[in-house]
Short mmCIF file of C-alpha atoms in Angstrom, two decimals:
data_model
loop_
_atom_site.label_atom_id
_atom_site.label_comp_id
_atom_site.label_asym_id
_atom_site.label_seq_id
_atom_site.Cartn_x
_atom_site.Cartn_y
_atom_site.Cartn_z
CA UNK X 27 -19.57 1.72 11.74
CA UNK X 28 -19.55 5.53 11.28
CA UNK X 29 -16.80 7.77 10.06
CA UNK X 30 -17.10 9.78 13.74
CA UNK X 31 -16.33 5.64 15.40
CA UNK X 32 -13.23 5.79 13.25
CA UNK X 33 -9.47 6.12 15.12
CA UNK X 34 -8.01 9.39 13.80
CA UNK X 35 -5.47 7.82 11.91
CA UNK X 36 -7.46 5.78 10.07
CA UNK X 37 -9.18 8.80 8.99
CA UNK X 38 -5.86 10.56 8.03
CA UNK X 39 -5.19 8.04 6.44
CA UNK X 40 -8.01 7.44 4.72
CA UNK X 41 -8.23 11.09 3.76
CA UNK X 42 -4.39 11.80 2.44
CA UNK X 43 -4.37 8.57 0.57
CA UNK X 44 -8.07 9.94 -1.36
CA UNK X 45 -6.64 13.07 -2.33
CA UNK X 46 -2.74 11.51 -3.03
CA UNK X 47 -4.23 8.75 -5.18
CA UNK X 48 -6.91 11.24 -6.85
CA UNK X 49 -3.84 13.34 -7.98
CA UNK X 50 -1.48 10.70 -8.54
CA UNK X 51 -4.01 8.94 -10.77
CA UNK X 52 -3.95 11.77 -12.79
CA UNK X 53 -0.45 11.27 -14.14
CA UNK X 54 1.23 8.39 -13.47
CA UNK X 55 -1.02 6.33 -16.36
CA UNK X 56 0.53 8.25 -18.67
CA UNK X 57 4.35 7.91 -17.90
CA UNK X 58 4.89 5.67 -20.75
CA UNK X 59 2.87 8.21 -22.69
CA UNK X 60 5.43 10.80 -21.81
CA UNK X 61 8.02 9.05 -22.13
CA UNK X 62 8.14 7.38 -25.47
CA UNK X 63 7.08 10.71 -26.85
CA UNK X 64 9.79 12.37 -25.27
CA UNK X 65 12.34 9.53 -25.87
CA UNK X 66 11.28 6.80 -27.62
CA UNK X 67 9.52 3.61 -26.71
CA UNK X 68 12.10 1.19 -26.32
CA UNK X 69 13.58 3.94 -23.82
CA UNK X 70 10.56 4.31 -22.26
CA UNK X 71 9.44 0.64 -22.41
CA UNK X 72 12.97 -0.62 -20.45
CA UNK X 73 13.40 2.47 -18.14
CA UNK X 74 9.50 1.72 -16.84
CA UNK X 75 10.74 -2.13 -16.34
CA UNK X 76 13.60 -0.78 -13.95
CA UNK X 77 11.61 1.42 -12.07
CA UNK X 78 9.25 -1.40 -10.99
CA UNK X 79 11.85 -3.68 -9.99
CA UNK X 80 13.79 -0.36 -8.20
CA UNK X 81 10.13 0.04 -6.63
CA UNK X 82 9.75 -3.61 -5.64
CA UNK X 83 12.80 -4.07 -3.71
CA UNK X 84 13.15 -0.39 -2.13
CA UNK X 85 9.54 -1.26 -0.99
CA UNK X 86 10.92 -4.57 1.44
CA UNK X 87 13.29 -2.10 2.59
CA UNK X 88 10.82 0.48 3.34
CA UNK X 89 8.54 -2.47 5.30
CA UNK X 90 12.14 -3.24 7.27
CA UNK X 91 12.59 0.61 8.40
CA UNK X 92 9.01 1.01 9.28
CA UNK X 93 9.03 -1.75 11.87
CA UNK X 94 12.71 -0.45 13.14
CA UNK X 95 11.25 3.29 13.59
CA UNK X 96 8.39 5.47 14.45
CA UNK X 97 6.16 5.23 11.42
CA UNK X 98 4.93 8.75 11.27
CA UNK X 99 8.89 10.00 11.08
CA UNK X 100 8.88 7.64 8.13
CA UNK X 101 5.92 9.12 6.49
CA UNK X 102 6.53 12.77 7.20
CA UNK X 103 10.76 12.60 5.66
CA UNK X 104 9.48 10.38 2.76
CA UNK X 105 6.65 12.51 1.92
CA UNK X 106 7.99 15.35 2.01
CA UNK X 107 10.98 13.97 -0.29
CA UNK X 108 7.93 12.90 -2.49
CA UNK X 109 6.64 16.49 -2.70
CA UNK X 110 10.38 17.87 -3.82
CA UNK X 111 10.48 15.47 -6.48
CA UNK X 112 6.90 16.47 -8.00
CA UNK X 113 8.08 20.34 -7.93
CA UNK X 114 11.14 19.13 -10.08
CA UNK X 115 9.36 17.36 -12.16
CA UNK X 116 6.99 20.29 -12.94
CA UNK X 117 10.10 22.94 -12.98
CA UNK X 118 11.35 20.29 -15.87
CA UNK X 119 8.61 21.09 -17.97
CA UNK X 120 8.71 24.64 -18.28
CA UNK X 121 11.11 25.17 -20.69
CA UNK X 122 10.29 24.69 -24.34
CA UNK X 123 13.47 21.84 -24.56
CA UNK X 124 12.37 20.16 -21.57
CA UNK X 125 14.50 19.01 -19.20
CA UNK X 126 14.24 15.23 -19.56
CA UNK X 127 16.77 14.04 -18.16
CA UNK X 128 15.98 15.96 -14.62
CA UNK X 129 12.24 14.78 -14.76
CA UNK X 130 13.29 10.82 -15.49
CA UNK X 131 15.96 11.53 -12.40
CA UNK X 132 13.05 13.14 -10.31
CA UNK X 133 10.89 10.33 -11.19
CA UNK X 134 13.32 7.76 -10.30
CA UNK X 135 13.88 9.21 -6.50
CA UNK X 136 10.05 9.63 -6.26
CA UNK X 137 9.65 6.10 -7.18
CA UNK X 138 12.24 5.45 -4.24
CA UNK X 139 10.39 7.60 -1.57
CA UNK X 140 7.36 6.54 -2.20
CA UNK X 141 8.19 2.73 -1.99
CA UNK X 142 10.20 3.64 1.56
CA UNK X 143 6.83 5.05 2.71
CA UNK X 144 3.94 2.83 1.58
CA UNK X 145 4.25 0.13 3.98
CA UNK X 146 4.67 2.48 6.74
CA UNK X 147 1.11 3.46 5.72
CA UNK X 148 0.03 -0.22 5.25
CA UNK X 149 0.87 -1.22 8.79
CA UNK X 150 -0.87 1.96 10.53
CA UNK X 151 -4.41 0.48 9.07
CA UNK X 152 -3.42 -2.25 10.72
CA UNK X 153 -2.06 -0.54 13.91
CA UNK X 154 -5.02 1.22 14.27
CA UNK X 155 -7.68 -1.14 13.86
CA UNK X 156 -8.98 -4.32 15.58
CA UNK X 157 -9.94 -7.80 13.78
CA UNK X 158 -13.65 -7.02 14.70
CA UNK X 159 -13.56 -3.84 12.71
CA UNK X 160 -10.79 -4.84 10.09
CA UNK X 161 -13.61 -5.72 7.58
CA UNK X 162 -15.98 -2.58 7.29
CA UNK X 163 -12.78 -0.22 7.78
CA UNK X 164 -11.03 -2.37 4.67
CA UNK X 165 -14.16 -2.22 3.04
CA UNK X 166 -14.36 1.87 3.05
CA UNK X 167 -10.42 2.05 2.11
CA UNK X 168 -11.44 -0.27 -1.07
CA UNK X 169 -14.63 2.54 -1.78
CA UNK X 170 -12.46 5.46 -1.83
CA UNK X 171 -9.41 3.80 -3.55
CA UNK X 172 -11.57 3.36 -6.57
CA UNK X 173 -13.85 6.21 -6.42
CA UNK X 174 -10.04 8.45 -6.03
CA UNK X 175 -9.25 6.64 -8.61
CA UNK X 176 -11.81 7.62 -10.90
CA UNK X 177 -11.34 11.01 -10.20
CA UNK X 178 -7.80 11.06 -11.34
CA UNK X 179 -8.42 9.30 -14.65
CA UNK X 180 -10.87 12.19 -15.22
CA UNK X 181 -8.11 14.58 -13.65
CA UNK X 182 -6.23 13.52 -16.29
CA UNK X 183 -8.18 12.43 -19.46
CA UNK X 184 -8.91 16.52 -19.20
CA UNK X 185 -5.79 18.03 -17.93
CA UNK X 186 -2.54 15.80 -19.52
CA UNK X 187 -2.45 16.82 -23.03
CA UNK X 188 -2.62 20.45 -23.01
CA UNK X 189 -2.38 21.31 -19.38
CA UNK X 190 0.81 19.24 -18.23
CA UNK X 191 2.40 21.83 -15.76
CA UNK X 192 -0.79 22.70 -14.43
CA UNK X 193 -1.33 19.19 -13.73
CA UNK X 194 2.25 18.81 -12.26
CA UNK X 195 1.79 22.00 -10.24
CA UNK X 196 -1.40 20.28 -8.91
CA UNK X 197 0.34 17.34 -7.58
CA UNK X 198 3.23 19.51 -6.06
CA UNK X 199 0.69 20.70 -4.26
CA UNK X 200 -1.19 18.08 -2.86
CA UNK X 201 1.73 16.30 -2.14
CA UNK X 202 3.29 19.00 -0.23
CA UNK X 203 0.18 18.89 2.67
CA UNK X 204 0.54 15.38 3.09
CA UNK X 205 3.41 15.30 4.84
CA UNK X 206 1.70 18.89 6.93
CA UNK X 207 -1.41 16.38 7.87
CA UNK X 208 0.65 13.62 8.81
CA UNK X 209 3.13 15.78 11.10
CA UNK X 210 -0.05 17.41 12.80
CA UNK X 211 -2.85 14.71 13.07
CA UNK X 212 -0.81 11.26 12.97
CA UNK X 213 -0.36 9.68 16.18
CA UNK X 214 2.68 6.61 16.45
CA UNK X 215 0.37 4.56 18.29
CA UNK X 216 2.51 1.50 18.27
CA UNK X 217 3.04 -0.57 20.86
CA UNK X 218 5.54 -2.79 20.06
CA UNK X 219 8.67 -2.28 17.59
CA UNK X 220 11.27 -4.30 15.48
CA UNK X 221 14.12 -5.19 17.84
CA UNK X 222 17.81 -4.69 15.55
CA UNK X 223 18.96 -8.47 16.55
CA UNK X 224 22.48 -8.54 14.01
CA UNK X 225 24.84 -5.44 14.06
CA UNK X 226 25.21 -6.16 10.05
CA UNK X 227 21.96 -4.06 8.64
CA UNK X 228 21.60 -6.23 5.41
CA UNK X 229 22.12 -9.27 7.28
CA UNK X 230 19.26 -7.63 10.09
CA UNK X 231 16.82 -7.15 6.82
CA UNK X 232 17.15 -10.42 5.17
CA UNK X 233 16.43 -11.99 8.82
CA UNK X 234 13.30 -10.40 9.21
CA UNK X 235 12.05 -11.01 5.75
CA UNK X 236 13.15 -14.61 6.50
CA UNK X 237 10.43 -14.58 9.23
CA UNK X 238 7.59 -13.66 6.64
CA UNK X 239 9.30 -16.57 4.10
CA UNK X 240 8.67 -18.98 6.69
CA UNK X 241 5.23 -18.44 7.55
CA UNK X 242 3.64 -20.66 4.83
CA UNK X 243 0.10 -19.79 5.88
CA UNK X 244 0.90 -15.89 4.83
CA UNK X 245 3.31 -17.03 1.70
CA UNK X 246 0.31 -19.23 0.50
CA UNK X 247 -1.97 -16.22 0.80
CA UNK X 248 0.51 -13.89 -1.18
CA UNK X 249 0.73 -16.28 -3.74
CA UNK X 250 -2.68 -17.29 -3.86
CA UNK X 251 -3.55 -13.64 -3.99
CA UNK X 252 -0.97 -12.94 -7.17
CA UNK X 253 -3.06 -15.93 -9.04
CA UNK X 254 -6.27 -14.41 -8.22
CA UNK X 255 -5.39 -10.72 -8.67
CA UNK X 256 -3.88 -11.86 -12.32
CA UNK X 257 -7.27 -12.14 -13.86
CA UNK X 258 -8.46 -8.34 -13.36
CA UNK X 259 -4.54 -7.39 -14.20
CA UNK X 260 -5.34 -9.18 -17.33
CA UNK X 261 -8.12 -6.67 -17.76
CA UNK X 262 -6.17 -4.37 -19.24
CA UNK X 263 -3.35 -6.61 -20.77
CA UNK X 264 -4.68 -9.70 -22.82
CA UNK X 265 -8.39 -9.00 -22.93
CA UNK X 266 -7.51 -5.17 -23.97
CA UNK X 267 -5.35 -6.75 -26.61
CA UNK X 268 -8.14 -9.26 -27.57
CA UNK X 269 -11.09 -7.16 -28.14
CA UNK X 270 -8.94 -4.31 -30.09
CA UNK X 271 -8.33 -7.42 -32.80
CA UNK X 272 -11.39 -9.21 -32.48
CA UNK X 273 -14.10 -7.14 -30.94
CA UNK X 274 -16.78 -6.73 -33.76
CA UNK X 275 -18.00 -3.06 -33.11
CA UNK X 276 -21.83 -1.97 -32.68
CA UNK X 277 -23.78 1.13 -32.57
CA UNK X 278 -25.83 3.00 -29.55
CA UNK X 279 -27.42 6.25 -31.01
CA UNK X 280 -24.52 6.73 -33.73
CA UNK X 281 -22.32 6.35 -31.30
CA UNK X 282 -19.43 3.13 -32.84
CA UNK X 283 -18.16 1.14 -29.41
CA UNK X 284 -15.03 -0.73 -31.26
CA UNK X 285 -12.81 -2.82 -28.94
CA UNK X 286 -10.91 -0.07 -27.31
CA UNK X 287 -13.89 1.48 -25.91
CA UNK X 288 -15.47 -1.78 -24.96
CA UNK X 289 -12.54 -1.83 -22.85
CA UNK X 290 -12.99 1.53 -21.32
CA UNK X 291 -17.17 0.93 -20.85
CA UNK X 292 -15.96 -2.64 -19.33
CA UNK X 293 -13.03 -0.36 -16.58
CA UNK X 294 -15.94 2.49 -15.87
CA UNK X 295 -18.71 -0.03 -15.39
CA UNK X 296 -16.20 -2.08 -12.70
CA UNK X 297 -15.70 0.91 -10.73
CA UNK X 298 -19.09 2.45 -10.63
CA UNK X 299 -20.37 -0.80 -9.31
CA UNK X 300 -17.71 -0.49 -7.18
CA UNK X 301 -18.53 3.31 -6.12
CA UNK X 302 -22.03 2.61 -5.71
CA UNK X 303 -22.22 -1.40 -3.86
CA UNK X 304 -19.32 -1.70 -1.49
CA UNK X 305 -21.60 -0.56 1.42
CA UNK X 306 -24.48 -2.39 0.46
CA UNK X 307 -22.63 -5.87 -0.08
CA UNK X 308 -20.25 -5.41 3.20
CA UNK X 309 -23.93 -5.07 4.81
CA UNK X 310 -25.68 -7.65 3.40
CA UNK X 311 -22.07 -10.18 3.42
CA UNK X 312 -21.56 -9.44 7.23
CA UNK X 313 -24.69 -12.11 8.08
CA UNK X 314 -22.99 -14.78 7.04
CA UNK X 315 -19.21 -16.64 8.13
CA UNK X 316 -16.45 -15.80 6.58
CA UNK X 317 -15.38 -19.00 4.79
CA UNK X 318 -18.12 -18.91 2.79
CA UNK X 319 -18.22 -15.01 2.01
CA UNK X 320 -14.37 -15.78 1.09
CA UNK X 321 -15.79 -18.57 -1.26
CA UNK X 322 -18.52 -17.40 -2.61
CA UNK X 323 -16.92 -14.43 -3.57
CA UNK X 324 -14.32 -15.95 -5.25
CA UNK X 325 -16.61 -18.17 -7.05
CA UNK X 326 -18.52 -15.38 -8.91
CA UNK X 327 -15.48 -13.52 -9.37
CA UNK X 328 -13.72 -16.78 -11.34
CA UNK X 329 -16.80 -17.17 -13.50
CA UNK X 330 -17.07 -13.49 -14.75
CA UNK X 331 -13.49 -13.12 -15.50
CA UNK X 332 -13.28 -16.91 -16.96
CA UNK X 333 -16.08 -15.54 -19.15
CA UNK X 334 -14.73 -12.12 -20.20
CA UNK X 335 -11.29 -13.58 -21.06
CA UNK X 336 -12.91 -15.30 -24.02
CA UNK X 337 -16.37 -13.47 -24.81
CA UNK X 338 -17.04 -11.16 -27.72
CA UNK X 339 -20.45 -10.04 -27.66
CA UNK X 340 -21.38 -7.14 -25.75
CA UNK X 341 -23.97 -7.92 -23.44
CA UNK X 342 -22.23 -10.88 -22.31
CA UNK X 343 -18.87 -8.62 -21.30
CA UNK X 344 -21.11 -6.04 -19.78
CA UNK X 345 -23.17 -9.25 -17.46
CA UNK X 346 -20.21 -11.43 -16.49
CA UNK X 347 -18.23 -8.09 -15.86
CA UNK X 348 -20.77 -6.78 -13.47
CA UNK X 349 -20.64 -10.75 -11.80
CA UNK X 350 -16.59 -11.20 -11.93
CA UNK X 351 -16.78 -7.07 -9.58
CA UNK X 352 -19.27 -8.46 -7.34
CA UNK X 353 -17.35 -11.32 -6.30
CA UNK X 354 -14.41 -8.87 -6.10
CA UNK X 355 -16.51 -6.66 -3.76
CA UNK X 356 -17.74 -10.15 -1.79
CA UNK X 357 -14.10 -11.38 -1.51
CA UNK X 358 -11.97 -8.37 -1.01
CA UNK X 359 -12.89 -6.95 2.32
CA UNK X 360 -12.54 -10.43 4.32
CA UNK X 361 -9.32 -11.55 2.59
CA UNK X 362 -8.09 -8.17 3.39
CA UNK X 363 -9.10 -8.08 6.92
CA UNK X 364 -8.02 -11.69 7.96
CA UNK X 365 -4.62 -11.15 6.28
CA UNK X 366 -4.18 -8.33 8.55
CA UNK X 367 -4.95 -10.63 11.47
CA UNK X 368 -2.61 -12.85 10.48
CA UNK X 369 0.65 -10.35 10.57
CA UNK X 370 2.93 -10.15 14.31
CA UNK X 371 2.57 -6.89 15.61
CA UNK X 372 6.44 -5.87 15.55
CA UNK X 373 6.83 -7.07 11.47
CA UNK X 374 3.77 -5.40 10.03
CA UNK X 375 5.65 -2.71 7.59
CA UNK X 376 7.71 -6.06 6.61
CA UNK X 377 4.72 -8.23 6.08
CA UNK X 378 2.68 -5.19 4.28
CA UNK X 379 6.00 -4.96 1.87
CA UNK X 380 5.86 -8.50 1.50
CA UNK X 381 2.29 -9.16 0.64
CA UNK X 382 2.76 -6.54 -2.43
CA UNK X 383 4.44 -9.14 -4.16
CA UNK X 384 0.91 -10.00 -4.91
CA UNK X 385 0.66 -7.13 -6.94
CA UNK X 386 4.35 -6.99 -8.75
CA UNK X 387 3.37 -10.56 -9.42
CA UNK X 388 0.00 -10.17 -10.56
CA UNK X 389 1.31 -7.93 -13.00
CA UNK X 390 4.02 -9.82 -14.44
CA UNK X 391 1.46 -12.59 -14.98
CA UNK X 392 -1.09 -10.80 -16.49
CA UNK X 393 1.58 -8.84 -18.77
CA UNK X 394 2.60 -12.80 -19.76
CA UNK X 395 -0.49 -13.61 -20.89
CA UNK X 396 -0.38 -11.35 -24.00
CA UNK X 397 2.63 -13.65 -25.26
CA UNK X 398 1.12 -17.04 -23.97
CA UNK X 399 -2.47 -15.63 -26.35
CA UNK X 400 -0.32 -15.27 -29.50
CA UNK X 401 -0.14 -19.02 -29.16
CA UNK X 402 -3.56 -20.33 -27.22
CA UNK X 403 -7.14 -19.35 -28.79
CA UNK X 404 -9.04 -17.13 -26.35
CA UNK X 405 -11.30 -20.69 -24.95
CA UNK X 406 -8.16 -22.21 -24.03
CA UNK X 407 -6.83 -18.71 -22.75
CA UNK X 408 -10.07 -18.78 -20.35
CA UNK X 409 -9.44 -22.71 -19.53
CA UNK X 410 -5.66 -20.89 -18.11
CA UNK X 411 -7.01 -18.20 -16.29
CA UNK X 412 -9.22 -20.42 -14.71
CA UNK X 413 -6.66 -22.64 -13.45
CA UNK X 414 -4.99 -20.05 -11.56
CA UNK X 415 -8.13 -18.67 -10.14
CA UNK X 416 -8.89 -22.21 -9.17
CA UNK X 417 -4.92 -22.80 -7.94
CA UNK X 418 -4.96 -19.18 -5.82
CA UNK X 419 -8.48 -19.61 -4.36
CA UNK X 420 -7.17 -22.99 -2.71
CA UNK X 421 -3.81 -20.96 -1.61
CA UNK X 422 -6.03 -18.42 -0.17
CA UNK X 423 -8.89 -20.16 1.58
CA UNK X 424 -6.16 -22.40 3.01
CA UNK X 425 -3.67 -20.35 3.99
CA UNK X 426 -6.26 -18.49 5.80
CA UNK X 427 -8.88 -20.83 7.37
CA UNK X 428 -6.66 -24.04 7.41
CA UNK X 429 -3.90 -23.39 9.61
CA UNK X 430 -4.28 -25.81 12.50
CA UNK X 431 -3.52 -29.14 10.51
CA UNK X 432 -0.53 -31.02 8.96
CA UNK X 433 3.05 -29.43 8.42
CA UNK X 434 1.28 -26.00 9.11
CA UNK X 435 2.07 -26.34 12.40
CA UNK X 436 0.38 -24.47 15.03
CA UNK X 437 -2.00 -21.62 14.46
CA UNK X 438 -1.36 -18.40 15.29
CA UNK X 439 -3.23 -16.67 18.12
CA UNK X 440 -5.05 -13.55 16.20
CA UNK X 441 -3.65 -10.09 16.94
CA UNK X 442 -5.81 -8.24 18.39
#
């Protein structure tokens, strides 16, 4: 498929979200950073815990008022709310005695307005696409996420320690023409929307969210998904944790690799792979059904990270690595795709805010397993990871490609 083929929002989307996530990359790694030297780390530790549960459940709210109303009002007020945040955030720091306490306030509402307009921005990938190019359009999304991504870690390895406002001002920026591009080349293409069926507005949310609770094929994927995402969470969690204790360093050309930058060579070699293959596995992975792309790429990307969760040598990280992201790059774009098939056209901001559990959850578990590896040895710590992999593959393939049989009931027609 080429980018002229693509529906203009997809490639407004595709395009704000880049240079959003490019920016945003930039700066938001280093909140606790900021924080706990501004503060302390206990303060900054428990106020980042609050914001992700504020995040989590403003999000389900969001997915709720994007089904109710037209999606590109959504994105254009929140956005723009987003970009007034960022300026006070960088008017904070211009003082010498910085003006904490309005940045962490800032911070808080951005947090807020954000969450209100991500699923909006979830569903209109879905809105604007068609299960029979759902797969190579997910698979592009996945590209640039990464490759955005990668910029903004640059972005901000050079920029955060001596160039904060500039970086700040940056993001003002950027943020500021999003919600410019959205009101000019978005078009609300939906067809059908949310019907208000209680006059009580909490009662009204909690219904429709009781819809997406009840459809056990898409709660089995969410789950299933938060098992499997947990291994590459625990990337940068236990395994980070392991190799800074354990990690016996060597030498390239004078140049010491200790555990903390086998960690980093381990993150840049995942996304380069990532940068450079997508297109050429989505190509070569089209050939073939589904079930067994799903499969198969799931089953290389449970032995690398089985592997890496335990390994200490070098060129055993650096091979199972490189296996564990292929089966991620295998994987992604079809459980992506037929998850979006599986959502009813008048709840897809409530089913996009819904599936992120799998991330809040992901994270959660992989932030557990730094406790449950002060108690396990790293074999048995790989024996557990595998588990789940092996518990959210069967959720996943399931939930997906099983839904005809048993107590699942009847299967959905696709949406087309």
């Amino acid at each position: 498929m080429k980018w002229k083929d693509y529906p203009q929002n997809i490639k407004v989307r595709l395009i704000t979200s880049f240079f959003n996530r490019a920016v945003t990359s930039a700066v938001m790694p280093f909140m606790a950073l900021f924080f706990a030297q501004e503060m302390s780390k206990v303060w900054a530790g428990s106020f980042l815990i609050i914001t992700v549960f504020i995040g989590f459940f403003v999000n389900l709210i969001g997915g709720y008022i994007s089904d109710r109303f037209p999606r590109k009002k959504v994105l254009v007020l929140t956005s723009s709310l987003s970009a007034v945040m960022f300026l006070l955030m960088a008017l904070s720091l211009l003082p010498d005695d910085k003006w904490i306490g309005l940045f962490a306030a800032a911070y808080v509402i951005f947090i807020v307005t954000s969450s209100l307009g991500r699923p909006a921005m979830h569903a209109i990938i879905i809105d604007s696409t068609t299960p029979e190019n759902r797969k190579a359009i997910y698979a592009i999304d996945y590209w640039m996420i990464n490759l955005s991504m990668a910029i903004g870690a640059a972005l901000g390895g050079l920029l955060y320690l001596n160039h904060q406002i500039e970086l700040f001002v940056l993001l003002t920026a950027t943020s500021a023409s999003l919600p410019i591009a959205y009101q000019i080349w978005l078009k609300d293409e939906r067809v059908q929307s949310l019907k208000k069926q209680h006059n009580n507005v909490l009662i009204d949310l909690l219904q429709n969210y009781k819809v997406a609770f009840q459809d056990r094929p898409f709660v089995k994927v969410v789950i299933g998904s938060m098992f499997i995402f947990s291994a590459e969470f625990s990337l940068n969690s236990y395994i980070g944790v392991r190799l800074a204790e354990s990690f016996e360093t060597f030498t390239i050309a004078d140049f010491d690799v200790a555990g903390v930058r086998m960690l980093s060579l381990l993150n840049i070699q995942n996304m380069l792979l990532v940068v450079c293959l997508t297109f050429v596995v989505n190509k070569f992975t089209d050939r073939f059904s589904k079930q067994h792309v799903l499969l198969t790429g799931l089953l290389l990307y449970s032995v690398g990270y089985i592997t890496i969760t335990s390994a200490n040598s070098w060129y055993v990280l650096i091979l199972f690595n490189f296996i564990g992201t292929i089966g991620e790059l295998v994987y992604s774009p079809v459980r992506n795709a037929e998850m979006a098939n599986m959502i009813p056209e008048d709840k897809r901001g409530s089913y996009s805010a819904f599936s992120n559990f799998s991330f809040s959850g992901a994270d959660l578990l992989a932030r557990s397993t730094i406790i449950i590896g002060a108690f396990l040895i790293p074999t048995m710590m790989s024996v557990y990871i595998g588990v789940l992999l092996m518990i959210g593959t069967l959720m996943v393939y399931t939930g997906l490609f099983v839904r005809k049989s048993g107590k699942e009931g009847t299967a959905r027609p696709e949406i087309v």
